[in-house]
Coordinates of C-alpha atoms and ligand atoms in Angstrom, one line a residue:
M93 CA 12.9 -4.2 -20.7
K94 CA 9.4 -2.6 -20.1
L95 CA 8.3 -0.1 -17.4
L96 CA 5.4 -1.0 -14.9
D97 CA 4.2 2.8 -15.0
G98 CA 2.4 3.3 -11.7
K99 CA 1.3 6.8 -12.7
L100 CA -0.3 5.6 -15.9
C101 CA -2.1 2.6 -14.2
A102 CA -3.0 4.9 -11.0
E103 CA -4.5 7.6 -13.2
S104 CA -6.6 5.0 -15.1
L105 CA -7.8 3.5 -11.6
V106 CA -8.6 6.9 -10.2
A107 CA -10.5 8.1 -13.5
D108 CA -12.7 4.9 -13.3
I109 CA -13.2 5.5 -9.6
S110 CA -14.3 9.3 -10.2
R111 CA -16.7 8.1 -12.9
Q112 CA -18.3 5.6 -10.2
V113 CA -18.7 8.6 -7.8
A114 CA -20.2 10.8 -10.2
V115 CA -23.0 8.2 -10.9
H116 CA -23.6 8.1 -6.9
V117 CA -23.6 11.8 -6.6
A118 CA -26.0 12.2 -9.7
A119 CA -28.1 9.9 -7.8
G120 CA -28.3 12.2 -4.8
L121 CA -25.9 10.5 -2.4
R122 CA -23.0 12.4 -0.8
K123 CA -19.5 11.9 -1.9
P124 CA -16.9 9.3 -0.4
H125 CA -15.1 10.9 2.7
M126 CA -11.6 9.9 3.7
T127 CA -10.1 11.3 7.1
V128 CA -6.3 11.2 7.4
I129 CA -4.6 11.5 10.9
L130 CA -1.1 12.8 10.8
V131 CA 0.9 13.1 13.9
G132 CA 4.0 15.3 14.0
N133 CA 5.6 16.5 10.9
H134 CA 7.8 13.7 9.6
A135 CA 8.7 14.9 6.1
P136 CA 8.1 11.5 4.1
S137 CA 4.5 11.3 5.9
E138 CA 3.9 14.9 5.1
S139 CA 4.5 14.3 1.4
Y140 CA 2.5 10.9 1.3
V141 CA -0.5 12.5 3.2
K142 CA -0.4 15.4 0.5
S143 CA -0.5 12.9 -2.3
K144 CA -3.4 11.1 -0.7
I145 CA -5.4 14.4 -0.2
T146 CA -4.7 15.5 -3.9
T147 CA -5.9 12.1 -5.0
C148 CA -9.0 12.1 -3.1
S149 CA -9.9 15.2 -4.7
L150 CA -9.0 13.7 -8.2
S151 CA -11.3 10.8 -7.3
G152 CA -14.3 13.0 -6.4
F153 CA -14.0 12.3 -2.7
D154 CA -14.1 14.8 0.1
S155 CA -11.1 14.5 2.5
S156 CA -10.3 15.8 6.1
L157 CA -6.7 16.0 7.4
V158 CA -6.6 15.9 11.4
R159 CA -3.4 17.1 12.5
F160 CA -1.7 16.5 15.9
P161 CA 1.6 17.6 17.5
E162 CA 4.5 15.1 18.0
T163 CA 3.9 15.3 21.7
V164 CA 0.1 14.1 21.5
Y165 CA -1.1 11.8 24.1
E166 CA -2.0 8.4 23.0
Q167 CA -5.3 8.8 24.9
E168 CA -6.2 12.1 22.5
L169 CA -5.5 10.1 19.6
L170 CA -7.7 7.2 20.6
A171 CA -10.6 9.6 21.5
K172 CA -10.3 11.2 17.9
I173 CA -10.4 7.7 16.4
E174 CA -13.6 6.8 18.5
E175 CA -15.1 9.9 17.5
I176 CA -14.5 9.3 13.8
N177 CA -15.6 5.5 14.2
L178 CA -18.9 7.0 15.3
D179 CA -19.3 9.5 12.7
P180 CA -21.4 8.6 9.8
S181 CA -19.9 11.3 7.5
T182 CA -16.6 9.7 7.2
D183 CA -16.2 6.5 5.3
G184 CA -12.7 5.5 5.8
V185 CA -9.8 6.5 8.2
I186 CA -6.0 6.2 7.9
V187 CA -3.5 7.2 10.6
Q188 CA -0.3 7.8 8.8
L189 CA 2.5 5.7 10.0
P190 CA 5.1 5.9 11.7
L191 CA 3.7 7.3 15.0
P192 CA 6.2 8.7 17.7
A193 CA 7.8 6.3 19.8
H194 CA 5.8 7.0 22.9
I195 CA 2.7 5.8 21.1
D196 CA 1.7 2.3 20.8
Q197 CA 1.1 1.9 17.3
Q198 CA -0.7 -1.4 17.2
K199 CA -3.2 -0.2 19.8
V200 CA -4.0 2.8 17.8
I201 CA -4.3 0.6 14.7
N202 CA -6.6 -1.9 16.6
S203 CA -8.9 1.0 17.8
I204 CA -9.9 1.9 14.3
S205 CA -13.3 0.4 13.2
P206 CA -12.5 -2.5 10.8
D207 CA -15.5 -1.0 8.5
K208 CA -13.5 2.2 8.3
D209 CA -9.8 0.6 8.1
I210 CA -9.1 1.6 4.5
D211 CA -5.6 0.6 5.2
G212 CA -6.2 -2.8 5.9
F213 CA -4.0 -3.1 9.0
H214 CA -6.6 -3.8 11.5
P215 CA -6.4 -7.6 12.8
T216 CA -9.9 -8.3 11.6
N217 CA -9.1 -7.0 8.0
F218 CA -5.6 -8.7 7.9
G219 CA -6.9 -11.9 9.2
R220 CA -9.9 -12.0 6.9
M221 CA -7.4 -11.3 4.0
A222 CA -5.2 -13.9 5.1
L223 CA -8.2 -16.3 5.3
G224 CA -9.1 -15.3 1.6
Q225 CA -12.3 -13.7 2.9
K226 CA -13.8 -10.2 1.7
A227 CA -11.7 -7.7 3.6
F228 CA -9.8 -4.2 2.8
R229 CA -6.5 -5.4 1.6
P230 CA -3.4 -3.4 2.7
A231 CA -2.8 -0.6 0.2
T232 CA 0.7 -0.9 -1.0
A233 CA 0.3 -5.0 -1.3
Y234 CA -3.2 -4.2 -3.2
G235 CA -1.6 -1.6 -5.5
I236 CA 1.2 -4.0 -6.6
C237 CA -1.5 -6.6 -7.4
K238 CA -3.5 -3.9 -9.5
L239 CA -0.3 -3.0 -11.3
L240 CA 0.6 -6.5 -12.2
Q241 CA -2.9 -7.3 -13.4
F242 CA -3.1 -3.9 -15.5
Y243 CA 0.2 -5.0 -17.3
Q244 CA -1.2 -8.4 -17.5
V245 CA 2.1 -9.9 -16.0
P246 CA 1.8 -13.6 -15.6
V247 CA 1.5 -14.5 -11.9
V248 CA -0.3 -17.6 -11.4
G249 CA 2.0 -20.4 -10.5
K250 CA 5.2 -18.2 -10.9
H251 CA 8.1 -18.2 -8.4
C252 CA 7.8 -14.8 -6.4
V253 CA 10.5 -13.8 -3.9
V254 CA 9.5 -11.0 -1.5
I255 CA 12.5 -9.4 0.4
G256 CA 11.3 -7.7 3.8
R257 CA 8.6 -8.9 6.2
S258 CA 7.0 -5.8 7.2
N259 CA 3.5 -6.0 8.4
I260 CA 2.7 -2.9 5.8
V261 CA 4.1 -4.5 2.9
G262 CA 6.2 -7.6 2.7
K263 CA 4.0 -9.8 5.0
P264 CA 0.7 -9.0 3.2
I265 CA 1.9 -9.2 -0.3
S266 CA 3.4 -12.5 0.4
I267 CA 0.0 -13.8 1.6
M268 CA -2.1 -12.2 -1.0
L269 CA -0.1 -13.3 -4.0
S270 CA 0.0 -17.2 -2.5
N271 CA -3.8 -17.1 -2.0
D272 CA -6.3 -18.0 -4.5
F273 CA -7.3 -14.5 -5.2
D274 CA -8.4 -12.6 -8.3
I275 CA -4.6 -11.7 -8.5
G276 CA -2.6 -14.4 -6.8
N277 CA -1.9 -18.2 -7.0
A278 CA 1.9 -17.6 -7.3
T279 CA 4.4 -19.8 -5.5
V280 CA 5.8 -17.4 -2.9
T281 CA 9.0 -17.3 -0.8
L282 CA 9.1 -14.6 2.0
T283 CA 12.9 -13.6 3.1
H284 CA 13.9 -11.3 5.7
I285 CA 16.7 -9.8 7.4
E286 CA 17.8 -13.3 9.2
T287 CA 17.7 -14.9 5.8
P288 CA 21.4 -15.9 5.3
R289 CA 22.7 -14.1 2.3
E290 CA 23.4 -17.3 0.2
L291 CA 19.9 -18.6 0.6
L292 CA 18.6 -15.1 -0.4
L293 CA 20.7 -15.3 -3.6
D294 CA 19.6 -18.9 -4.3
E295 CA 15.9 -17.5 -4.0
T296 CA 16.0 -14.3 -5.9
R297 CA 18.4 -15.8 -8.8
R298 CA 15.7 -18.2 -9.8
A299 CA 12.7 -15.8 -8.9
D300 CA 10.3 -14.9 -11.8
I301 CA 9.0 -12.0 -9.6
V302 CA 11.1 -10.1 -7.0
I303 CA 9.3 -7.8 -4.9
V304 CA 11.7 -5.7 -2.5
A305 CA 10.8 -3.5 0.5
V306 CA 13.7 -3.1 2.7
G307 CA 14.4 0.8 2.7
I308 CA 18.0 0.3 1.5
P309 CA 19.2 2.2 -1.8
G310 CA 20.8 0.0 -4.3
F311 CA 20.0 -3.2 -2.4
V312 CA 18.9 -5.4 -5.5
T313 CA 22.0 -5.6 -7.8
P314 CA 22.2 -7.2 -11.3
D315 CA 23.9 -10.5 -9.9
M316 CA 20.9 -11.3 -7.8
V317 CA 18.2 -11.8 -10.3
K318 CA 18.0 -14.0 -13.4
E319 CA 17.2 -12.6 -17.1
G320 CA 13.6 -11.7 -17.6
V321 CA 12.7 -11.1 -14.1
T322 CA 9.8 -9.0 -13.0
L323 CA 11.1 -6.5 -10.4
I324 CA 8.8 -4.6 -8.0
D325 CA 10.6 -1.9 -6.1
V326 CA 8.7 -0.8 -2.9
G327 CA 11.4 1.4 -1.7
I328 CA 11.2 5.2 -1.5
N329 CA 14.5 6.5 -0.1
R330 CA 15.8 10.2 -0.2
L331 CA 19.5 10.5 -0.9
E332 CA 21.3 13.4 0.7
S333 CA 21.2 14.9 -2.8
G334 CA 17.5 15.1 -2.5
K335 CA 17.0 12.6 -5.2
I336 CA 14.3 9.9 -4.6
V337 CA 15.7 6.3 -5.4
G338 CA 14.2 2.8 -4.6
D339 CA 15.7 -0.3 -3.3
V340 CA 17.0 -1.5 -6.6
A341 CA 20.1 -0.3 -8.5
F342 CA 17.7 0.7 -11.3
D343 CA 20.2 1.6 -14.1
A344 CA 22.3 -1.6 -13.7
V345 CA 19.5 -4.0 -13.2
A346 CA 16.7 -2.6 -15.5
P347 CA 18.5 -4.2 -18.6
K348 CA 18.0 -7.9 -17.3
C349 CA 14.4 -7.1 -16.4
A350 CA 11.1 -8.2 -18.4
W351 CA 9.4 -5.7 -16.4
I352 CA 10.4 -3.2 -13.8
T353 CA 8.8 -0.5 -11.7
P354 CA 10.4 3.0 -11.6
V355 CA 10.9 5.1 -8.2
P356 CA 9.1 7.5 -8.3
G357 CA 6.2 6.8 -10.2
G358 CA 5.8 3.2 -9.6
V359 CA 4.4 1.5 -6.5
G360 CA 3.9 4.6 -4.5
R361 CA 1.4 5.9 -7.1
M362 CA -0.4 2.3 -6.7
T363 CA -0.5 2.6 -3.0
V364 CA -2.4 5.7 -3.2
A365 CA -4.8 4.4 -5.8
A366 CA -5.5 1.3 -3.8
L367 CA -6.4 3.4 -0.9
M368 CA -9.1 5.3 -3.1
I369 CA -10.3 1.7 -4.3
N370 CA -10.7 0.8 -0.5
T371 CA -12.4 4.1 0.3
L372 CA -14.9 3.7 -2.6
I373 CA -15.8 0.1 -1.4
A374 CA -16.1 1.6 2.4
Y375 CA -18.5 4.0 0.9
Q376 CA -20.6 1.6 -1.2
N377 CA -20.6 -0.6 2.0
N378 CA -21.9 2.2 4.0
F379 CA -24.8 2.8 1.5
N380 CA -25.4 -0.6 0.8
L381 CA -24.4 -0.3 -3.0
V382 CA -22.8 -3.7 -3.3
Ligands
GUN588 N1 3.4 4.7 6.1 C1 4.0 4.1 5.2 N2 3.0 3.5 4.5 C2 2.0 3.6 4.9 C3 0.7 3.2 4.3 O1 0.5 2.6 3.7 N3 -0.4 3.7 5.3 C4 -0.1 4.5 6.4 N4 -1.2 4.8 7.1 N5 1.1 4.8 6.8 C5 2.0 4.4 6.0

């Protein structure tokens, strides 16, 4: 069993990004600039946002954090996004999800300029990605691809089973790995909450790569996978003890795996690194550098 070390891979990607930024800054350009919008103080969101801001600084980026209270009106949020869309000093913007229930999440995402949508959640980017066109790719899915590429895990033609069909992870990763992309060309099955248990087991037991994003600690058990599987655990679950665990019963399943991601230190780190790649691309687009 070998670890797909997201921390190591992310650090290498961020170091590469900071070298590219240094070249642009030495040529007289301003730094790339990411703006993060955070509504309320949902504990996991606070922690993700902190990690994004820290990684901006490690990448040589400027960042701004715009906070709104839980009670913010949707109109206020939309007005702020419109202001950022028009502000030439911001290259990329993210609205940390989830948003409070009184706000229409999709409406907020749709209001972000596709040119600044570094999360890749806007229908224009998602559609372009699905069609195999140039687009900002959703950060968690893109991060998983970069991790597989970094460790040269064979993907082309392999049978990949994705568990969970969320718009931010399961759906985009299933499309990206099946597309004829730089990292892709796999044979993909997307399973979800309505997949009958027997069918799920049929699929996962013959999968070369399993990607799980369901938010249930210990969901993937050793009987569900074959010997030599590559297991990508997207889950970040906080137990009552405070311990952070993924969706895989790691200690029991790891001995069967060729490759497995740890939690923490796996996919979470890669999500942030991929967001930095997207921000650098947005910046380079802004300055016609590519
Ligand atoms: N909440 C959980 N994951 C994500 C993500 O990738 N982007 C944003 N904006 N919010 C999230």
